[in-house]
XYZ file of N, CA and C in Angstrom:
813
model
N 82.543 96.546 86.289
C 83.593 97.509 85.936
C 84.671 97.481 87.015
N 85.686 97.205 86.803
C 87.347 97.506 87.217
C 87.276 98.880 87.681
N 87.414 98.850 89.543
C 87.848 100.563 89.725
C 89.007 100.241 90.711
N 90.111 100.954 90.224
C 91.680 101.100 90.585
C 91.767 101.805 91.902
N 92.735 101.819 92.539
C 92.551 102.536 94.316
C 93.525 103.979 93.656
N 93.138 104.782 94.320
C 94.194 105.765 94.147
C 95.611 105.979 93.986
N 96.421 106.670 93.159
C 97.429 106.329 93.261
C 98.594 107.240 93.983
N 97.941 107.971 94.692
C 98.516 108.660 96.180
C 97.921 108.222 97.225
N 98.687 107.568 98.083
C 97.597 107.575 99.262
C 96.707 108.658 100.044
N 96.104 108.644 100.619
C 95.202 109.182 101.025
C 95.110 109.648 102.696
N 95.072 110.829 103.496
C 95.507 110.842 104.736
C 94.677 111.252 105.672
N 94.154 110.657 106.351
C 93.366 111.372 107.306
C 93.401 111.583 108.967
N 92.797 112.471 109.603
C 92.330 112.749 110.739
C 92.156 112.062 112.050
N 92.618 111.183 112.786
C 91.400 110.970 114.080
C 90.508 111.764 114.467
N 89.624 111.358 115.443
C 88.802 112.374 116.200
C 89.402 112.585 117.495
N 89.490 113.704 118.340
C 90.677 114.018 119.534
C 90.001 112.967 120.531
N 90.657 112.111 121.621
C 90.801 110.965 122.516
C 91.418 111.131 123.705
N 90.929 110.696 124.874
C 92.177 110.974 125.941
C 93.538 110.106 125.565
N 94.412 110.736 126.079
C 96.152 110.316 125.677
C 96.102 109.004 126.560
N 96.527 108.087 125.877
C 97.020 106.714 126.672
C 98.305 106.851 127.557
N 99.290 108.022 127.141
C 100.477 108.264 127.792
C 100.425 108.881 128.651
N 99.925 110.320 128.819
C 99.972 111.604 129.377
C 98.603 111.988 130.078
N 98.385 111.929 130.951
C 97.397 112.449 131.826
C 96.974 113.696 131.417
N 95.225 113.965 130.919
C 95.074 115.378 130.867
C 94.953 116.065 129.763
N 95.832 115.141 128.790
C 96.011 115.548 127.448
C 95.105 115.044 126.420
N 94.524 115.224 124.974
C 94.029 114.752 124.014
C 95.069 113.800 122.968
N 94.599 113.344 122.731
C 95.414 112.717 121.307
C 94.542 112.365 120.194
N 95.675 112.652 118.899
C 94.504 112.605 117.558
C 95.912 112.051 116.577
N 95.697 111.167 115.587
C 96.666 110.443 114.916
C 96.350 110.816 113.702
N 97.459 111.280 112.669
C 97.310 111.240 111.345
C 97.465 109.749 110.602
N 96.838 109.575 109.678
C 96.774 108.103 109.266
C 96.691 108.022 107.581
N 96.728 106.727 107.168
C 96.687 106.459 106.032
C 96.601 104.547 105.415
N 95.716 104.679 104.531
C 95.914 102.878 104.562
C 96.959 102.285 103.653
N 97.131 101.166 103.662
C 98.008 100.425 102.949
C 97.654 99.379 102.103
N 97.445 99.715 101.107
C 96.630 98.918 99.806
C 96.682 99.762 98.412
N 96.626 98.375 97.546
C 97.168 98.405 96.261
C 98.284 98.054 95.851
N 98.723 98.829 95.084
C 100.510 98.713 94.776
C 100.923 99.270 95.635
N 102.466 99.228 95.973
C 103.534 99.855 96.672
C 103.430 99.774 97.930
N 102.775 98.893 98.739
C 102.526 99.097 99.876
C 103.931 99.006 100.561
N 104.631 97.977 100.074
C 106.243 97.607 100.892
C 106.921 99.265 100.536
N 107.230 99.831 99.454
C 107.817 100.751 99.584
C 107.113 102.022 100.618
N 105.436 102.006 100.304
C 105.174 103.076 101.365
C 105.538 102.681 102.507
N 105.439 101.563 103.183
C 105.592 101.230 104.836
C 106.988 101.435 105.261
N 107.943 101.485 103.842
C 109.349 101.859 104.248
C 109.752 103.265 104.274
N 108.741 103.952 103.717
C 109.315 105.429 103.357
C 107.970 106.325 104.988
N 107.495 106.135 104.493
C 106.820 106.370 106.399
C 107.546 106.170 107.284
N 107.924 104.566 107.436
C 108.588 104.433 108.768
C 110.005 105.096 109.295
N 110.485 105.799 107.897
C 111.219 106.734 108.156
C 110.846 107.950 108.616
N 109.753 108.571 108.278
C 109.381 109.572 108.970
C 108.160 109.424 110.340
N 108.599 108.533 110.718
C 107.743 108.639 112.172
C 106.510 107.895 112.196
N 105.939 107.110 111.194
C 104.928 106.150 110.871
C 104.552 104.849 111.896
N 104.057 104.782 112.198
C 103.888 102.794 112.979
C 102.613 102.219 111.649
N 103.119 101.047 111.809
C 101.826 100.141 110.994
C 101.046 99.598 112.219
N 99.969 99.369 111.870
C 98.647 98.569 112.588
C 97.733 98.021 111.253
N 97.767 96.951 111.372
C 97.334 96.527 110.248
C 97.283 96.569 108.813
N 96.599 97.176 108.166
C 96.680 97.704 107.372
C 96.740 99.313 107.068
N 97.242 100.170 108.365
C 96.681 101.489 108.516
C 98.333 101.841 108.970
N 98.664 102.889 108.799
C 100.012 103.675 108.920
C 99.564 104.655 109.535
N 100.028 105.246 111.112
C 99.492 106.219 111.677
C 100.774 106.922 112.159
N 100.766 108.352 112.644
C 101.822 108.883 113.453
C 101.087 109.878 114.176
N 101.172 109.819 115.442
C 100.685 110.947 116.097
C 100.476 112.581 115.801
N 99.513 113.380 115.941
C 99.124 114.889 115.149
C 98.367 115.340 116.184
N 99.047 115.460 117.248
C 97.839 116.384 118.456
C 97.783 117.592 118.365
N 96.976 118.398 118.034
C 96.843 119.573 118.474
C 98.038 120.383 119.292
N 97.617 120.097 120.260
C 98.813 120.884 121.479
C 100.010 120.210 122.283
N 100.408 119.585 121.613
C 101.147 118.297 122.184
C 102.028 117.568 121.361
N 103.338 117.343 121.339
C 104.138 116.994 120.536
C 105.190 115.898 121.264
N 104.888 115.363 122.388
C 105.710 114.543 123.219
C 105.905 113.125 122.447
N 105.267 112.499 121.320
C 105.679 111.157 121.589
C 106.600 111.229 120.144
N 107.452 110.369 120.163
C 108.562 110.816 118.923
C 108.766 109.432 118.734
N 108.691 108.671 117.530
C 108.979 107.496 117.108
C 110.784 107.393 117.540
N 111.002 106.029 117.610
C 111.854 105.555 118.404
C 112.897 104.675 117.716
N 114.002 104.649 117.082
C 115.158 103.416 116.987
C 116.215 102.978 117.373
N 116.945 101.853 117.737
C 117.786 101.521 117.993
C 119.020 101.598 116.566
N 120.168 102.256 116.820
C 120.859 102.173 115.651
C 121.816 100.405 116.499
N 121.811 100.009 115.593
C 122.622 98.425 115.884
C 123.662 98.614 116.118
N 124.647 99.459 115.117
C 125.979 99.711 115.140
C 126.463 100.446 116.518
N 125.630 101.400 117.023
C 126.194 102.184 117.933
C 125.046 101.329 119.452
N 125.048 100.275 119.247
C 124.006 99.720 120.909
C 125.203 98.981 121.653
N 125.289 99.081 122.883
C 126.262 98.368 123.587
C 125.083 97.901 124.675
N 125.229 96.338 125.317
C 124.113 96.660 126.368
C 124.796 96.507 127.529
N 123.792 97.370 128.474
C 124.247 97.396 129.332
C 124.729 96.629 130.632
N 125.286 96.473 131.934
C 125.214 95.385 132.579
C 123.829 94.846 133.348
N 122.808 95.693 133.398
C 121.512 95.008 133.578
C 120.849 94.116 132.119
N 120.841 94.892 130.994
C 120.646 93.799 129.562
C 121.474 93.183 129.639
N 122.932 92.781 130.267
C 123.708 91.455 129.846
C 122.836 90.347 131.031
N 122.570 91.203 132.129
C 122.007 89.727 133.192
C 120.354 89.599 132.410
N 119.971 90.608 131.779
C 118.774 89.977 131.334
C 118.751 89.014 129.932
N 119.724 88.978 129.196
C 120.381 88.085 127.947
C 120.486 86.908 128.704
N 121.285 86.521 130.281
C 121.745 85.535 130.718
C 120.474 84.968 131.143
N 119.622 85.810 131.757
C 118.504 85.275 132.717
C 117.367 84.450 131.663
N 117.640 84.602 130.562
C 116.416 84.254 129.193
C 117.154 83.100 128.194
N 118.513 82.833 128.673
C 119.360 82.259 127.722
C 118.641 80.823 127.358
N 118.110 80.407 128.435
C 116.895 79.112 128.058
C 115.448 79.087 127.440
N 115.581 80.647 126.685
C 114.605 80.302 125.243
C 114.820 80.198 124.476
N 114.150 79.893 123.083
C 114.717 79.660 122.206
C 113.464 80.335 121.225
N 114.476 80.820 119.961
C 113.643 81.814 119.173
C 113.167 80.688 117.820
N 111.709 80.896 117.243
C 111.144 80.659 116.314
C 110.343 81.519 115.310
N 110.679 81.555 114.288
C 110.563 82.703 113.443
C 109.094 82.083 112.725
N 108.045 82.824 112.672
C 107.140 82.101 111.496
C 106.576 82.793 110.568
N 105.457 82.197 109.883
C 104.662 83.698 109.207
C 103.805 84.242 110.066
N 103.186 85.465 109.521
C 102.661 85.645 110.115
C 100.897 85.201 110.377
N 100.795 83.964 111.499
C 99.392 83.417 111.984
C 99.383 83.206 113.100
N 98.006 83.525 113.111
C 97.510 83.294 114.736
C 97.396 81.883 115.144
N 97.826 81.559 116.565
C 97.128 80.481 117.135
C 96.850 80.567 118.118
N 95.876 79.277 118.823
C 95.728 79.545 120.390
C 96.524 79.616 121.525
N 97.515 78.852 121.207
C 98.514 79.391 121.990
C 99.262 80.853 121.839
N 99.532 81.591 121.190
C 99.774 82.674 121.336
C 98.493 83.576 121.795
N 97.180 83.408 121.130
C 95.992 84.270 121.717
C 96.402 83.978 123.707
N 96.114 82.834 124.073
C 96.146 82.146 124.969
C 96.863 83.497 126.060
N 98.200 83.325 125.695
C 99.372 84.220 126.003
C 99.485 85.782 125.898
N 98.518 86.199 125.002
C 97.784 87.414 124.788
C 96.886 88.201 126.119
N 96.170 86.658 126.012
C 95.124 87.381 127.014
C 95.203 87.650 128.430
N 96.660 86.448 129.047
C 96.856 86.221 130.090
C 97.834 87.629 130.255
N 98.538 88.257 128.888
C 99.316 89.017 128.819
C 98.732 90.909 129.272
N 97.437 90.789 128.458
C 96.438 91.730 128.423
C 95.670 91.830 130.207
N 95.090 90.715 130.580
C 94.324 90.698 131.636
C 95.788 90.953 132.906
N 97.155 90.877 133.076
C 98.291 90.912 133.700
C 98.674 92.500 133.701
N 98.394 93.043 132.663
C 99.334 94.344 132.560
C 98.649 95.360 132.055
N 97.340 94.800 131.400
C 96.795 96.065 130.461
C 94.862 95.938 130.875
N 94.571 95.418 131.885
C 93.563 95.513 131.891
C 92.873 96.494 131.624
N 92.945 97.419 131.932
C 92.102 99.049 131.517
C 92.826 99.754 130.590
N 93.465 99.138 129.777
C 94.019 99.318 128.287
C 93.195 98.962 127.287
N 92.940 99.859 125.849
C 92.009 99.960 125.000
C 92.218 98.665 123.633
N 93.223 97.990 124.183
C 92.468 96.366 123.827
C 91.723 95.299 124.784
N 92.128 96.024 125.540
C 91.597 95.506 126.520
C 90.376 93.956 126.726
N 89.714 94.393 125.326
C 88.612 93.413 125.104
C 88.800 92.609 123.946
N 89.963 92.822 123.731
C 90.003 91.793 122.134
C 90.001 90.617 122.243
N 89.007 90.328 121.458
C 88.882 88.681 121.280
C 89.609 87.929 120.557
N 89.459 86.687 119.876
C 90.054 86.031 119.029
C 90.290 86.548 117.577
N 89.318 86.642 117.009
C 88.990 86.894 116.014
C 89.751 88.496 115.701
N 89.764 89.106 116.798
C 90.634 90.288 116.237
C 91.981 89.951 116.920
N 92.343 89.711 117.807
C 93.839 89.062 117.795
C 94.143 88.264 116.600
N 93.669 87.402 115.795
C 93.620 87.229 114.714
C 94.195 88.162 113.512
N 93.157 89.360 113.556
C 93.393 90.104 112.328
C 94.279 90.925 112.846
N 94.896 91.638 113.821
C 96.171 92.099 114.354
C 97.279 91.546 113.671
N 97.457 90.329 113.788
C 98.804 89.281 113.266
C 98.587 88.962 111.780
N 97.594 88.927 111.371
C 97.259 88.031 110.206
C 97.460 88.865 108.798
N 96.704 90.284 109.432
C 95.949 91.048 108.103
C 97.366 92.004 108.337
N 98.002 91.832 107.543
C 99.457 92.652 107.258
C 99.334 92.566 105.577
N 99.654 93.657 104.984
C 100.184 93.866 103.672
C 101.483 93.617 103.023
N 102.138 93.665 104.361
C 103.664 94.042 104.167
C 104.692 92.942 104.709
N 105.543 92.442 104.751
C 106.493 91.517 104.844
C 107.199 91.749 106.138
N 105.860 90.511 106.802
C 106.028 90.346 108.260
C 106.273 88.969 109.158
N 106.847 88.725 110.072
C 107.228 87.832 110.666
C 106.570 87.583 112.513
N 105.933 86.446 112.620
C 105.709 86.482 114.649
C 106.704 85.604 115.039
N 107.769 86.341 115.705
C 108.834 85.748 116.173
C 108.492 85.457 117.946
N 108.467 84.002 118.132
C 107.867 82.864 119.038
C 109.250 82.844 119.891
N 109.040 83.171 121.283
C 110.085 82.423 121.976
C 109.331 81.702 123.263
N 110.126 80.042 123.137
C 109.308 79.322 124.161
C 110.629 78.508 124.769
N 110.174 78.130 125.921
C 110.983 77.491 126.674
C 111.569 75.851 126.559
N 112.918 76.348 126.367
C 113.878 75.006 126.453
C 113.633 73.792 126.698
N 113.468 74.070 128.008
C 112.427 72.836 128.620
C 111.429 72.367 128.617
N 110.461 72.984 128.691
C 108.696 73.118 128.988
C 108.154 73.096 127.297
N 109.039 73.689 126.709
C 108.343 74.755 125.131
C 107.242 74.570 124.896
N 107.030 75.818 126.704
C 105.838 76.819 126.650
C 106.476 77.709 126.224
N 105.279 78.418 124.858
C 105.095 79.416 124.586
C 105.199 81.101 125.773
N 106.349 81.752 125.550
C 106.694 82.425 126.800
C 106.551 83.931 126.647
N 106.922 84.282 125.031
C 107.115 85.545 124.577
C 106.708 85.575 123.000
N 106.304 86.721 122.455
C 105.775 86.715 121.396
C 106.114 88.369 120.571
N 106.251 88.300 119.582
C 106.757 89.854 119.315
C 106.116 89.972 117.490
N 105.350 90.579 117.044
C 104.976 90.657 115.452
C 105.672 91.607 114.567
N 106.635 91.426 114.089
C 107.662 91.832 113.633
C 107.748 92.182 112.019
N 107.749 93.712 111.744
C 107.927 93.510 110.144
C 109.542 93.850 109.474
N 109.174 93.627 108.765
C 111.068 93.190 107.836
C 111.102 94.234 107.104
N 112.051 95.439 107.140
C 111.785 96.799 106.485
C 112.958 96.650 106.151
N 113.374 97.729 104.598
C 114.335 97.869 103.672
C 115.969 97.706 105.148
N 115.686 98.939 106.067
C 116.733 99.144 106.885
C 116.653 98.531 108.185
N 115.747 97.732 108.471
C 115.446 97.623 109.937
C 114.247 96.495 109.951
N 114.411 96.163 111.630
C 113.188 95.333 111.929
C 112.220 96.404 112.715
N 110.543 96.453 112.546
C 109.896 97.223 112.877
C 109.083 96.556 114.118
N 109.275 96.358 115.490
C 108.462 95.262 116.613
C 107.147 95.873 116.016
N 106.595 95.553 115.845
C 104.920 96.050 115.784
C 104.173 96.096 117.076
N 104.140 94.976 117.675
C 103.347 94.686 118.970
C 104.247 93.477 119.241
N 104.461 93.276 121.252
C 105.143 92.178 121.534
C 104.571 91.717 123.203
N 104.286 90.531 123.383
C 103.832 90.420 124.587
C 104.243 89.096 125.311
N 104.327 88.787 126.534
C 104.516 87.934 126.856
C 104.198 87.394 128.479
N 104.690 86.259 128.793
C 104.081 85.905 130.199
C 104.118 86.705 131.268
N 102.641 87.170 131.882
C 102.875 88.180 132.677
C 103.571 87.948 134.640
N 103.571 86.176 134.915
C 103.956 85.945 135.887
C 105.136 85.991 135.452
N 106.106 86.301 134.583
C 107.444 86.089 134.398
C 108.122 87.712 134.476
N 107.312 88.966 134.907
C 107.670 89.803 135.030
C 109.517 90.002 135.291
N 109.831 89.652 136.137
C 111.211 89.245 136.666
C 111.907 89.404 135.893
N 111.774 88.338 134.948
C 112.650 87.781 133.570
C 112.690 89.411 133.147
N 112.111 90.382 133.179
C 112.499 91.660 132.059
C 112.259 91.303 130.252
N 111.333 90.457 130.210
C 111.131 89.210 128.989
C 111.021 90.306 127.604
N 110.132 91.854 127.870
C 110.212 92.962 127.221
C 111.643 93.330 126.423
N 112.482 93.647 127.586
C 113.660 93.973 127.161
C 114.430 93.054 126.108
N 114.530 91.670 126.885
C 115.384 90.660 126.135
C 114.399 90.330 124.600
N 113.039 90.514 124.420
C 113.187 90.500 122.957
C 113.451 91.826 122.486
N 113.714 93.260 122.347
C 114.447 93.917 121.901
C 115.923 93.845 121.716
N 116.424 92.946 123.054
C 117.669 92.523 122.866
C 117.710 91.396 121.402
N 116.900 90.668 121.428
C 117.241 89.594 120.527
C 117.644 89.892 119.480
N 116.003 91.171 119.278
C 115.597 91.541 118.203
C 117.403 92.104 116.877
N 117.508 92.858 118.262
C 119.197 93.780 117.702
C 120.129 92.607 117.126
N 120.570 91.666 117.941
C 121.147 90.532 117.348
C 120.349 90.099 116.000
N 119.303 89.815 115.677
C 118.460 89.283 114.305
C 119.008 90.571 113.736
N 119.163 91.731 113.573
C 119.292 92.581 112.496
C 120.757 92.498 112.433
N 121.838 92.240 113.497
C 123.024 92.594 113.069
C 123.686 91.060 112.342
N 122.791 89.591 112.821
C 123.386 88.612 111.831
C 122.872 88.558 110.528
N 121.486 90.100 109.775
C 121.180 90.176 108.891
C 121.278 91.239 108.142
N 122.711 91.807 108.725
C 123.041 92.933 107.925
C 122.267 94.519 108.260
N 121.108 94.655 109.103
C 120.065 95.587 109.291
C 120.499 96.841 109.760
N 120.439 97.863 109.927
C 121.059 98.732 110.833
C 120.165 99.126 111.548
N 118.532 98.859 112.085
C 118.003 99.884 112.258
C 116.799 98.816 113.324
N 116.518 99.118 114.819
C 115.338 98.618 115.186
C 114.057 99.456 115.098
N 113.442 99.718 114.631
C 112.320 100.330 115.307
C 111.677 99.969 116.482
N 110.877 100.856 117.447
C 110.628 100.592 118.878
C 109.018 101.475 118.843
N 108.613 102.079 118.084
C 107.693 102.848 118.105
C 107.841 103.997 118.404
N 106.625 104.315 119.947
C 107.305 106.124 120.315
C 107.787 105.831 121.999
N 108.520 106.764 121.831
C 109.421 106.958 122.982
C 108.386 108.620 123.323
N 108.022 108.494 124.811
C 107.113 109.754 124.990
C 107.937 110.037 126.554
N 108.920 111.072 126.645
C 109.163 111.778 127.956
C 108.515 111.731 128.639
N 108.375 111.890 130.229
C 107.306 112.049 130.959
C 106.677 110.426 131.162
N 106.165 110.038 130.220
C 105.330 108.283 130.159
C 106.253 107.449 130.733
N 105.736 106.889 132.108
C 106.217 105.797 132.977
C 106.232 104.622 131.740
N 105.221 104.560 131.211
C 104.803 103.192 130.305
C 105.614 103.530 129.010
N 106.082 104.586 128.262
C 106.722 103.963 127.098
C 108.658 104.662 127.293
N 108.692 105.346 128.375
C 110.089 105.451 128.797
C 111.226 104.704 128.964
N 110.842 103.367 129.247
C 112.088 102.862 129.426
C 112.774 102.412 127.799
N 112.388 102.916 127.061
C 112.956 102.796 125.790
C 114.785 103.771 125.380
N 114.297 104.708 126.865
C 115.732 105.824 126.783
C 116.798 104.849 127.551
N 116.798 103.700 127.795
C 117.285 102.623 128.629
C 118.271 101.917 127.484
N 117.884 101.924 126.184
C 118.804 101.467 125.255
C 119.747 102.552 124.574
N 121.033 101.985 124.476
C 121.833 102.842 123.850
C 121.827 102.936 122.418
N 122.426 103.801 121.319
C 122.649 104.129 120.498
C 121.129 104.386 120.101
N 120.131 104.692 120.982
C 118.716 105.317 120.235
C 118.483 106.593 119.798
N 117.921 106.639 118.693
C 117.448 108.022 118.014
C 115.917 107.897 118.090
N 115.895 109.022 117.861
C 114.448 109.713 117.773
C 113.835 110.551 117.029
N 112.787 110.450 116.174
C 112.355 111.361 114.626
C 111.807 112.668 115.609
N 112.339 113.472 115.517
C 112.016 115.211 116.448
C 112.372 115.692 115.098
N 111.383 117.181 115.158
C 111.070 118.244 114.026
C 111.886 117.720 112.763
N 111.333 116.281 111.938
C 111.288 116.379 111.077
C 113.028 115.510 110.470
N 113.723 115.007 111.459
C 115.011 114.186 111.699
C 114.989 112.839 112.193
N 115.932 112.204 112.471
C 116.237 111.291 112.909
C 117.714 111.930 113.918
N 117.604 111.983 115.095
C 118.376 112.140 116.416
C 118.413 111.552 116.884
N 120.086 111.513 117.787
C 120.738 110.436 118.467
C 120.431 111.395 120.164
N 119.768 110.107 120.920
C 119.101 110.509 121.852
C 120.293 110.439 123.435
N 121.048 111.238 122.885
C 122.377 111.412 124.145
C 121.570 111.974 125.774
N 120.954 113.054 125.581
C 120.217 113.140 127.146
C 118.831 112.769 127.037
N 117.999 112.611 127.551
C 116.652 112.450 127.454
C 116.212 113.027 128.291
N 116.224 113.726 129.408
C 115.994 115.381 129.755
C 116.190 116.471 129.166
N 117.099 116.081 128.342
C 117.666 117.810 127.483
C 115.962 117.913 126.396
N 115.786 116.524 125.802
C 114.941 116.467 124.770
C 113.987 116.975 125.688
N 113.186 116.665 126.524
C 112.207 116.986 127.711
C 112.114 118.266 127.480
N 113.022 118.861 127.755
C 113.330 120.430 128.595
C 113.316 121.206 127.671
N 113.875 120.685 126.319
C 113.985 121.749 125.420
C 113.209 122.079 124.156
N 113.320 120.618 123.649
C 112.734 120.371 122.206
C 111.287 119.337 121.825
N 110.610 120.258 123.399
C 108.934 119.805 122.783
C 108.342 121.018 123.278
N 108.129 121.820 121.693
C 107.295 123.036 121.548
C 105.930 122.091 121.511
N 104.571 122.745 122.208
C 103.576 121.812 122.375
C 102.724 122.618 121.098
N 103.126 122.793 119.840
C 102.347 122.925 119.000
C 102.684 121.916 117.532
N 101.954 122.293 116.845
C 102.278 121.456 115.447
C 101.379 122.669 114.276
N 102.271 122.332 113.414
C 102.064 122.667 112.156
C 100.292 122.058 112.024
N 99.662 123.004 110.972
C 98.350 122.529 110.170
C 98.332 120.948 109.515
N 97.545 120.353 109.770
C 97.704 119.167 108.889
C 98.114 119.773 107.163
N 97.118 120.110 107.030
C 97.468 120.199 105.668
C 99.125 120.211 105.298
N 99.450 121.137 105.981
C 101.361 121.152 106.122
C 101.860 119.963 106.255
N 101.447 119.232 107.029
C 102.011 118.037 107.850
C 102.037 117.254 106.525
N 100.655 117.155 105.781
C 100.820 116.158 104.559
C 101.328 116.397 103.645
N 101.656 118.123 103.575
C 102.081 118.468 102.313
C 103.866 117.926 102.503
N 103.910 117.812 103.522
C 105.622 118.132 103.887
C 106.595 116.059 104.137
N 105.369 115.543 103.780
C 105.314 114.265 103.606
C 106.478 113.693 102.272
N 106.763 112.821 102.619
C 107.882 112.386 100.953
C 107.214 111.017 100.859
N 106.866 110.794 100.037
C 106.334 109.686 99.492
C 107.039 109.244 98.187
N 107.289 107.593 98.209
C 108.001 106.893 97.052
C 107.687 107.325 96.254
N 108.678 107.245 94.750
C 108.420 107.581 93.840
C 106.997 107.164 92.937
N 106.733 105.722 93.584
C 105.866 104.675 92.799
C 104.569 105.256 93.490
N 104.286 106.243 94.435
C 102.910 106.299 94.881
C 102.392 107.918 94.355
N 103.667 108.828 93.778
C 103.521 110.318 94.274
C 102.306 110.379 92.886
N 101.636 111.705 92.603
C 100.827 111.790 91.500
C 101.877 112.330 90.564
């Protein structure tokens, strides 16, 4: 017998976790999977409201007492970079970008791990093997790209970024790269690239994930201009990033139930 998946998605809970950002704090993610029909339109209508993909799973942060991390975009039209991103554009000008589908190989795992064991050792991938670096890149629903940058000369594999292709925007998913090349700022310049790929494709919109005040590790995202930020329920243009600090993180949240009820979902998924 034929049994059909639901035709609302379905939303659930984490269990509360220490915060990867914030010292002290819990964290708990609202979530939902991505399967069946409509998955391209759900991953587009989420990622408007504050969504990241991981695989096949759409999550946005739901802590309890804590409301600091706020999904993150670059508007294209309004980014100018600055004179440290122009020397980091110059300092990288000898890679060269390769767009593919999305698959794993050993050379990118390779570059992963050297990337992981460099910067994230006591980070909660910390242990990923092949086989799930694998399904990270591989197992996507949605219309995605691993955009490869390797060197001119050498073309070693240098930088790596898993990239999905959304109605308004490119979404980085996850991006990593050589960790002795710190210098290079190799982070920055594929967000830089990234902005160029959306504006010779018409895009208006980068996604960056969350931008969390306070977090040494996901802050320097207030470093790009023309960024907004999804706060109570918007999309805001992020002019101070102390004012946001200081003012507009009440450390509570609404009931889930609210949270899902207050959700907009495509036409093609609602009941």
């Amino acid at each position: 017998m034929r049994h059909s998946l639901p035709i609302a998605p379905q939303f659930y809970v984490t269990a509360p976790q220490p915060c990867p950002y914030l010292n002290g704090r819990m964290e708990r993610k609202l979530f939902t999977a991505l399967q069946g029909d409509g998955v391209e339109q759900l991953n587009n209508s989420l990622s408007l409201q504050g969504f990241r993909r991981s695989q096949n799973v759409l999550y946005r942060p739901s802590c309890s007492d804590c409301s600091a991390c706020m999904s993150a975009r670059i508007n294209v039209a309004k980014f100018k970079p600055s004179r440290s991103q122009k020397r980091t554009l110059k300092r990288n000008s000898h890679l060269i970008r390769r767009a593919t589908s999305p698959w794993a190989t050993e050379d990118q795992f390779d570059l992963f791990r050297r990337y992981l064991d460099g910067r994230h050792a006591d980070g909660g991938m910390a242990d990923m093997d092949v086989f799930e670096y694998a399904a990270m890149i591989e197992e996507t629903p949605v219309r995605s790209r691993v955009i490869e940058y390797l060197n001119e000369q050498t073309n070693a594999l240098t930088a790596v970024s898993l990239t999905d292709v959304l109605e308004d925007g490119l979404s980085m998913v996850y991006s990593f790269y050589e960790p002795s090349l710190m210098s290079d700022s190799l982070g920055t310049f594929m967000i830089l690239d990234h902005v160029d790929i959306a504006r010779d494709a018409g895009l208006p919109y980068i996604y960056l994930g969350y931008w969390v005040p306070g977090s040494e590790k996901m802050g320097y995202k207030a470093k790009f201009s023309g960024l907004e930020i999804y706060n109570q329920g918007e999309w805001r243009p992020l002019d101070n990033p102390e004012d946001v600090q200081a003012t507009d993180q009440p450390y509570t949240r609404d009931p889930i139930s609210e949270q899902v009820a207050n959700i907009q979902l495509p036409a093609s998924t609602e009941k």
